[in-house]
Amino acid sequence: VLYGARVSLSVAIFSVILNLLIGITVGSLAGYYGGKVDGFLMRIVDMLLAFPSFFVLITVVTVLKPSLFNIIVVFVVFGWMSKARLLRGQILSVKNREFVDAARTIGMSDFRIIFVHILPNAIAPVIVSATLQMGSMILTESSLSFLGLGIQPPTASWGNLLQSAQSLTILNNAPWYPF
């Protein structure tokens, strides 16, 4: 069980870290620059959010070979949009404050204004969203592994452990055994 937890948690942690990197970059650019940049980036986000993620995950993992790397890649491709949208909204509210105007007045670069002044004031909801997304990614990875589309059986994950526990006769003959 602990080894399966290690695999499931590593998938979730790596996926969320990469989701944060992409989501923070896209959300910061869209929120700070606005206009055509915001419109273009948010239409990409809307387009990716239009697909039901679990069914897309099943389809992509079925087409590709089920492996740890492919699952992380699919989680990253279809998981960063909520972070970008959330951070964009926060940056839109923070970028009109006086300390940002003061930073522009003294000639700071846009990169420095975004990452030194705006991002620390707008990142808190994104961190909360990322921690909540870790649990959802663990459940999704376990579901894919349980269905045979995720981590393959020589490597233990929570989904593989549940799938192998179904065939145990002790659970059929003595259902009170796990308790």
XYZ file of N, CA and C in Angstrom:
537
model
N 0.832 -1.190 0.000
C 0.000 0.000 0.000
C 0.875 1.251 0.000
N 1.956 1.237 0.794
C 2.819 2.416 0.849
C 3.566 2.626 -0.465
N 3.996 1.535 -1.093
C 4.672 1.673 -2.376
C 3.705 2.196 -3.440
N 2.475 1.729 -3.409
C 1.462 2.241 -4.328
C 1.168 3.712 -4.087
N 1.218 4.122 -2.825
C 1.020 5.538 -2.504
C 2.159 6.373 -3.055
N 3.374 5.833 -3.039
C 4.528 6.566 -3.553
C 4.349 6.861 -5.037
N 3.909 5.882 -5.789
C 3.718 6.074 -7.228
C 2.574 7.048 -7.498
N 1.453 6.869 -6.828
C 0.301 7.747 -7.056
C 0.609 9.184 -6.640
N 1.297 9.360 -5.521
C 1.654 10.711 -5.081
C 2.684 11.353 -6.001
N 3.631 10.570 -6.513
C 4.629 11.161 -7.408
C 3.988 11.632 -8.710
N 3.029 10.880 -9.232
C 2.307 11.323 -10.430
C 1.593 12.639 -10.143
N 0.916 12.721 -9.008
C 0.163 13.932 -8.664
C 1.091 15.121 -8.436
N 2.184 14.912 -7.716
C 3.085 16.026 -7.396
C 3.759 16.566 -8.647
N 4.315 15.685 -9.490
C 4.966 16.159 -10.714
C 3.972 16.841 -11.642
N 2.787 16.287 -11.759
C 1.777 16.889 -12.632
C 1.354 18.265 -12.135
N 1.149 18.399 -10.836
C 0.714 19.687 -10.290
C 1.819 20.730 -10.411
N 3.070 20.339 -10.201
C 4.174 21.299 -10.344
C 4.248 21.809 -11.781
N 4.164 20.905 -12.741
C 4.195 21.336 -14.141
C 2.944 22.135 -14.514
N 1.792 21.758 -13.965
C 0.565 22.539 -14.182
C 0.720 23.955 -13.651
N 1.333 24.079 -12.483
C 1.546 25.409 -11.911
C 2.466 26.247 -12.787
N 3.540 25.656 -13.292
C 4.460 26.417 -14.140
C 3.763 26.938 -15.397
N 3.013 26.082 -16.058
C 2.321 26.510 -17.278
C 1.186 27.474 -16.944
N 0.399 27.154 -15.933
C -0.735 28.002 -15.571
C -0.316 29.381 -15.094
N 0.760 29.443 -14.310
C 1.246 30.741 -13.837
C 1.761 31.570 -15.003
N 2.473 30.948 -15.925
C 2.992 31.688 -17.076
C 1.863 32.228 -17.948
N 0.930 31.370 -18.312
C -0.166 31.796 -19.195
C -1.077 32.795 -18.489
N -1.420 32.532 -17.237
C -2.289 33.438 -16.494
C -1.661 34.797 -16.257
N -0.353 34.814 -15.998
C 0.337 36.086 -15.784
C 0.375 36.914 -17.056
N 0.698 36.267 -18.162
C 0.743 37.002 -19.430
C -0.635 37.524 -19.824
N -1.649 36.690 -19.682
C -3.003 37.102 -20.062
C -3.525 38.209 -19.157
N -3.297 38.091 -17.863
C -3.819 39.082 -16.931
C -3.097 40.410 -16.997
N -1.785 40.377 -17.162
C -1.019 41.618 -17.134
C -1.142 42.394 -18.443
N -0.995 41.710 -19.566
C -0.995 42.424 -20.839
C -2.394 42.713 -21.357
N -3.355 41.840 -21.091
C -4.728 42.091 -21.519
C -4.857 42.176 -23.030
N -5.940 42.732 -23.485
C -6.156 42.970 -24.914
C -6.127 41.714 -25.753
N -5.355 41.768 -26.851
C -5.290 40.649 -27.784
C -4.575 39.445 -27.178
N -3.572 39.688 -26.349
C -2.858 38.580 -25.698
C -3.814 37.830 -24.785
N -4.574 38.570 -24.004
C -5.553 37.963 -23.103
C -6.615 37.204 -23.893
N -7.132 37.812 -24.931
C -8.155 37.158 -25.742
C -7.659 35.869 -26.375
N -6.451 35.893 -26.925
C -5.894 34.703 -27.570
C -5.648 33.584 -26.564
N -4.993 33.905 -25.447
C -4.676 32.875 -24.453
C -5.930 32.316 -23.785
N -6.897 33.165 -23.507
C -8.113 32.661 -22.865
C -8.986 31.856 -23.833
N -8.885 32.108 -25.148
C -9.612 31.261 -26.095
C -8.984 29.874 -26.159
N -7.665 29.793 -26.022
C -7.008 28.481 -25.947
C -7.469 27.750 -24.696
N -7.535 28.467 -23.580
C -8.004 27.865 -22.330
C -9.448 27.398 -22.481
N -10.304 28.228 -23.069
C -11.706 27.844 -23.273
C -11.830 26.615 -24.164
N -10.999 26.561 -25.197
C -11.048 25.430 -26.111
C -10.651 24.131 -25.393
N -9.624 24.176 -24.568
C -9.197 22.978 -23.843
C -10.167 22.612 -22.727
N -10.813 23.602 -22.129
C -11.791 23.314 -21.081
C -13.096 22.741 -21.632
N -13.319 22.884 -22.927
C -14.559 22.387 -23.521
C -14.611 20.865 -23.580
N -13.447 20.218 -23.537
C -13.408 18.761 -23.604
C -13.562 18.167 -22.215
N -14.336 17.090 -22.066
C -14.417 16.408 -20.770
C -13.092 15.698 -20.495
N -12.419 16.103 -19.445
C -11.029 15.696 -19.250
C -10.851 14.202 -19.021
N -11.729 13.562 -18.259
C -11.526 12.146 -17.963
C -11.653 11.296 -19.224
N -12.605 11.624 -20.088
C -12.769 10.853 -21.316
C -11.629 11.119 -22.291
N -11.115 12.337 -22.302
C -9.949 12.630 -23.127
C -8.739 11.874 -22.589
N -8.607 11.814 -21.258
C -7.515 11.042 -20.663
C -7.595 9.578 -21.074
N -8.775 9.001 -20.998
C -8.944 7.595 -21.382
C -8.585 7.401 -22.855
N -9.032 8.301 -23.711
C -8.755 8.181 -25.141
C -7.266 8.303 -25.438
N -6.622 9.312 -24.868
C -5.203 9.539 -25.150
C -4.348 8.412 -24.587
N -4.644 7.958 -23.380
C -3.856 6.885 -22.783
C -4.093 5.573 -23.524
N -5.273 5.388 -24.100
C -5.533 4.195 -24.898
C -4.737 4.229 -26.199
N -4.652 5.401 -26.823
C -3.895 5.533 -28.067
C -2.401 5.386 -27.795
N -1.912 6.066 -26.772
C -0.516 5.920 -26.372
C -0.390 4.674 -25.511
N 0.821 4.255 -25.267
C 1.004 3.122 -24.365
C 0.823 3.609 -22.933
N 0.115 2.841 -22.111
C -0.048 3.258 -20.715
C 1.292 3.199 -19.978
N 1.768 4.345 -19.535
C 3.022 4.409 -18.784
C 2.971 5.608 -17.852
N 3.898 5.647 -16.938
C 3.969 6.734 -15.963
C 4.181 8.071 -16.667
N 5.090 8.109 -17.629
C 5.391 9.338 -18.346
C 4.186 9.837 -19.137
N 3.501 8.940 -19.832
C 2.338 9.347 -20.632
C 1.208 9.880 -19.764
N 1.013 9.291 -18.596
C -0.037 9.778 -17.698
C 0.299 11.179 -17.203
N 1.557 11.411 -16.832
C 1.960 12.743 -16.369
C 1.801 13.764 -17.492
N 2.195 13.406 -18.711
C 2.065 14.333 -19.844
C 0.601 14.688 -20.093
N -0.275 13.701 -20.058
C -1.699 13.962 -20.294
C -2.281 14.812 -19.167
N -1.882 14.536 -17.924
C -2.344 15.361 -16.803
C -1.882 16.805 -16.953
N -0.662 17.008 -17.448
C -0.145 18.368 -17.603
C -0.857 19.085 -18.746
N -1.065 18.393 -19.858
C -1.697 19.035 -21.015
C -3.126 19.465 -20.707
N -3.849 18.665 -19.911
C -5.257 18.971 -19.653
C -5.523 19.440 -18.229
N -4.511 19.950 -17.510
C -4.745 20.335 -16.136
C -4.381 21.755 -15.755
N -3.709 22.487 -16.622
C -3.202 23.797 -16.246
C -4.210 24.922 -16.445
N -5.308 24.666 -17.143
C -6.203 25.752 -17.547
C -6.886 26.443 -16.370
N -7.266 25.678 -15.359
C -7.941 26.302 -14.216
C -6.996 27.231 -13.461
N -5.719 26.866 -13.391
C -4.740 27.738 -12.727
C -4.558 29.032 -13.505
N -4.486 28.931 -14.816
C -4.308 30.126 -15.640
C -5.501 31.061 -15.519
N -6.697 30.510 -15.556
C -7.902 31.343 -15.464
C -8.014 32.006 -14.093
N -7.707 31.261 -13.046
C -7.780 31.795 -11.687
C -6.741 32.892 -11.470
N -5.515 32.656 -11.923
C -4.466 33.659 -11.755
C -4.735 34.894 -12.606
N -5.279 34.714 -13.789
C -5.634 35.860 -14.630
C -6.613 36.779 -13.911
N -7.624 36.194 -13.288
C -8.595 37.002 -12.546
C -7.974 37.734 -11.374
N -7.074 37.070 -10.680
C -6.402 37.722 -9.553
C -5.501 38.855 -10.038
N -4.783 38.623 -11.122
C -3.880 39.657 -11.639
C -4.667 40.851 -12.163
N -5.825 40.613 -12.761
C -6.644 41.738 -13.220
C -7.053 42.643 -12.066
N -7.244 42.071 -10.884
C -7.624 42.906 -9.743
C -6.420 43.543 -9.064
N -5.253 42.922 -9.161
C -4.073 43.455 -8.467
C -3.319 44.468 -9.321
N -3.354 44.326 -10.644
C -2.494 45.163 -11.486
C -2.892 46.641 -11.503
N -4.068 46.996 -11.009
C -4.495 48.395 -10.992
C -4.263 49.072 -9.650
N -3.513 48.458 -8.774
C -3.240 49.057 -7.469
C -2.075 50.038 -7.559
N -1.940 50.828 -6.498
C -0.966 51.918 -6.502
C 0.473 51.440 -6.545
N 0.794 50.322 -5.877
C 2.186 49.879 -5.858
C 2.645 49.397 -7.239
N 1.725 48.934 -8.070
C 2.084 48.553 -9.439
C 2.313 49.808 -10.276
N 1.481 50.832 -10.074
C 1.704 52.103 -10.770
C 3.027 52.725 -10.352
N 3.371 52.613 -9.080
C 4.653 53.142 -8.606
C 5.820 52.384 -9.231
N 5.686 51.075 -9.374
C 6.751 50.284 -9.998
C 6.913 50.653 -11.469
N 5.812 50.906 -12.160
C 5.892 51.340 -13.558
C 6.541 52.719 -13.660
N 6.211 53.582 -12.702
C 6.723 54.952 -12.720
C 8.236 54.987 -12.578
N 8.786 54.118 -11.752
C 10.244 54.138 -11.567
C 10.977 53.342 -12.643
N 10.244 52.777 -13.609
C 10.867 52.161 -14.770
C 11.187 50.686 -14.654
N 10.495 49.980 -13.803
C 10.728 48.535 -13.705
C 10.225 47.833 -14.963
N 10.874 46.730 -15.291
C 10.443 45.950 -16.452
C 9.144 45.210 -16.131
N 8.442 44.836 -17.187
C 7.186 44.103 -16.995
C 7.418 42.781 -16.273
N 8.495 42.087 -16.626
C 8.815 40.814 -15.980
C 8.995 40.995 -14.481
N 9.711 42.029 -14.094
C 9.950 42.273 -12.666
C 8.666 42.691 -11.951
N 7.857 43.490 -12.594
C 6.585 43.903 -11.986
C 5.691 42.688 -11.763
N 5.623 41.807 -12.773
C 4.765 40.626 -12.643
C 5.263 39.713 -11.535
N 6.537 39.350 -11.559
C 7.030 38.310 -10.664
C 7.475 38.804 -9.300
N 7.697 40.095 -9.139
C 8.097 40.607 -7.821
C 6.936 41.283 -7.103
N 6.089 41.987 -7.827
C 5.040 42.761 -7.174
C 3.640 42.143 -7.300
N 3.263 41.714 -8.489
C 1.894 41.241 -8.694
C 1.715 39.795 -8.253
N 2.608 38.916 -8.688
C 2.430 37.486 -8.425
C 2.379 37.129 -6.938
N 3.232 37.688 -6.082
C 3.102 37.344 -4.653
C 1.765 37.760 -4.043
N 1.126 38.768 -4.600
C -0.168 39.212 -4.092
C -1.351 38.471 -4.715
N -1.098 37.676 -5.754
C -2.192 37.009 -6.456
C -2.104 35.487 -6.420
N -1.067 34.922 -5.831
C -0.812 33.489 -5.960
C -1.581 32.625 -4.963
N -2.082 33.166 -3.877
C -2.688 32.350 -2.814
C -3.839 31.461 -3.299
N -4.816 31.958 -4.045
C -5.883 31.057 -4.513
C -5.382 29.972 -5.464
N -4.320 30.269 -6.196
C -3.765 29.281 -7.120
C -3.117 28.140 -6.344
N -2.459 28.450 -5.240
C -1.847 27.410 -4.411
C -2.924 26.530 -3.788
N -3.999 27.134 -3.338
C -5.112 26.347 -2.788
C -5.703 25.448 -3.870
N -5.881 25.973 -5.059
C -6.407 25.176 -6.165
C -5.469 24.022 -6.517
N -4.167 24.263 -6.448
C -3.198 23.208 -6.763
C -3.238 22.088 -5.732
N -3.380 22.429 -4.461
C -3.448 21.377 -3.446
C -4.730 20.562 -3.587
N -5.822 21.206 -3.955
C -7.058 20.462 -4.196
C -6.958 19.594 -5.447
N -6.224 20.066 -6.428
C -6.076 19.301 -7.662
C -5.230 18.048 -7.449
N -4.340 18.058 -6.462
C -3.532 16.866 -6.193
C -4.415 15.678 -5.842
N -5.406 15.896 -5.000
C -6.317 14.813 -4.644
C -7.090 14.300 -5.842
N -7.528 15.206 -6.691
C -8.269 14.794 -7.878
C -7.379 14.025 -8.849
N -6.118 14.397 -8.945
C -5.200 13.666 -9.826
C -4.885 12.279 -9.281
N -4.790 12.159 -7.962
C -4.576 10.836 -7.367
C -5.766 9.937 -7.677
N -6.973 10.466 -7.535
C -8.168 9.676 -7.853
C -8.242 9.317 -9.339
N -7.881 10.246 -10.196
C -7.926 9.971 -11.629
C -6.886 8.933 -12.020
N -5.679 9.052 -11.474
C -4.637 8.058 -11.772
C -5.034 6.693 -11.247
N -5.604 6.646 -10.071
C -6.062 5.371 -9.518
C -7.183 4.779 -10.363
N -8.077 5.621 -10.857
C -9.162 5.137 -11.719
C -8.619 4.564 -13.022
N -7.664 5.273 -13.630
C -7.070 4.770 -14.864
C -6.331 3.459 -14.625
N -5.596 3.364 -13.520
C -4.873 2.126 -13.210
C -5.838 0.995 -12.898
N -6.927 1.302 -12.230
C -7.931 0.288 -11.927
C -8.550 -0.267 -13.207
N -8.750 0.605 -14.191
C -9.317 0.175 -15.467
C -8.291 -0.499 -16.371
N -7.018 -0.494 -15.964
C -5.966 -1.101 -16.775
C -5.350 -0.161 -17.778
N -5.655 1.132 -17.689
C -5.141 2.119 -18.634
C -4.059 3.002 -18.037
N -3.711 2.794 -16.795
C -2.735 3.647 -16.132
C -1.412 2.936 -15.928
N -0.909 3.019 -14.725
C 0.334 2.355 -14.366
C 0.121 0.849 -14.506
N 1.055 0.174 -15.162
C 0.883 -1.254 -15.431
C 1.301 -2.110 -14.240
N 0.740 -3.303 -14.089
C 0.839 -4.129 -12.889
C 2.213 -4.422 -12.284
N 3.324 -4.510 -12.980
C 4.539 -4.726 -12.182
C 4.815 -3.586 -11.204
N 4.404 -2.375 -11.563
C 4.549 -1.233 -10.668
C 3.251 -1.079 -9.890
N 3.387 -0.939 -8.585
C 2.194 -0.831 -7.742
C 1.710 0.612 -7.688
N 0.423 0.785 -7.861
C -0.234 2.062 -7.590
C -1.551 1.723 -6.911
N -2.231 2.717 -6.390
C -3.459 2.436 -5.662
C -4.514 1.782 -6.551
N -4.572 2.165 -7.807
C -5.526 1.547 -8.719
C -5.192 0.089 -9.001
N -3.889 -0.211 -9.192
C -3.479 -1.600 -9.407
C -3.735 -2.445 -8.173
N -3.515 -1.879 -7.003
C -3.768 -2.629 -5.773
C -5.254 -2.940 -5.617
N -6.115 -1.997 -5.964
C -7.556 -2.260 -5.902
C -7.982 -3.316 -6.916
N -7.379 -3.256 -8.089
C -7.721 -4.232 -9.118
C -7.284 -5.634 -8.706
N -6.095 -5.761 -8.121
C -5.633 -7.082 -7.696
C -6.382 -7.571 -6.460
N -6.893 -6.659 -5.642
C -7.635 -7.069 -4.446
C -8.998 -7.649 -4.802
N -9.509 -7.353 -5.979
C -10.798 -7.916 -6.381
C -10.736 -9.420 -6.577
N -9.549 -9.917 -6.913
C -9.446 -11.344 -7.187
C -9.104 -12.165 -5.944
N -8.931 -11.535 -4.814
C -8.608 -12.277 -3.596
C -9.837 -13.025 -3.104
N -9.680 -14.293 -2.863
C -10.818 -15.090 -2.396
C -11.122 -14.834 -0.939
N -10.139 -14.343 -0.188
C -10.399 -14.104 1.231
C -11.429 -13.000 1.416
N -11.449 -12.028 0.499
C -12.440 -10.957 0.610
C -13.836 -11.458 0.260
N -13.912 -12.478 -0.567
C -15.218 -13.059 -0.888
C -15.719 -13.959 0.236
N -14.796 -14.718 0.834
C -15.188 -15.663 1.879
C -15.301 -15.010 3.250
N -14.497 -13.984 3.496
C -14.502 -13.322 4.803
C -14.494 -11.814 4.592
N -15.637 -11.189 4.328
C -15.662 -9.758 4.027
C -15.286 -8.880 5.213
N -15.258 -9.426 6.418
C -14.882 -8.660 7.594
C -13.371 -8.590 7.766
N -12.596 -9.294 6.963
C -11.153 -9.408 7.145
C -10.418 -8.061 7.120
N -10.716 -7.140 6.207
C -9.974 -5.872 6.211
C -10.211 -5.026 7.454
N -11.312 -5.274 8.156
C -11.623 -4.450 9.313
C -10.981 -5.051 10.520
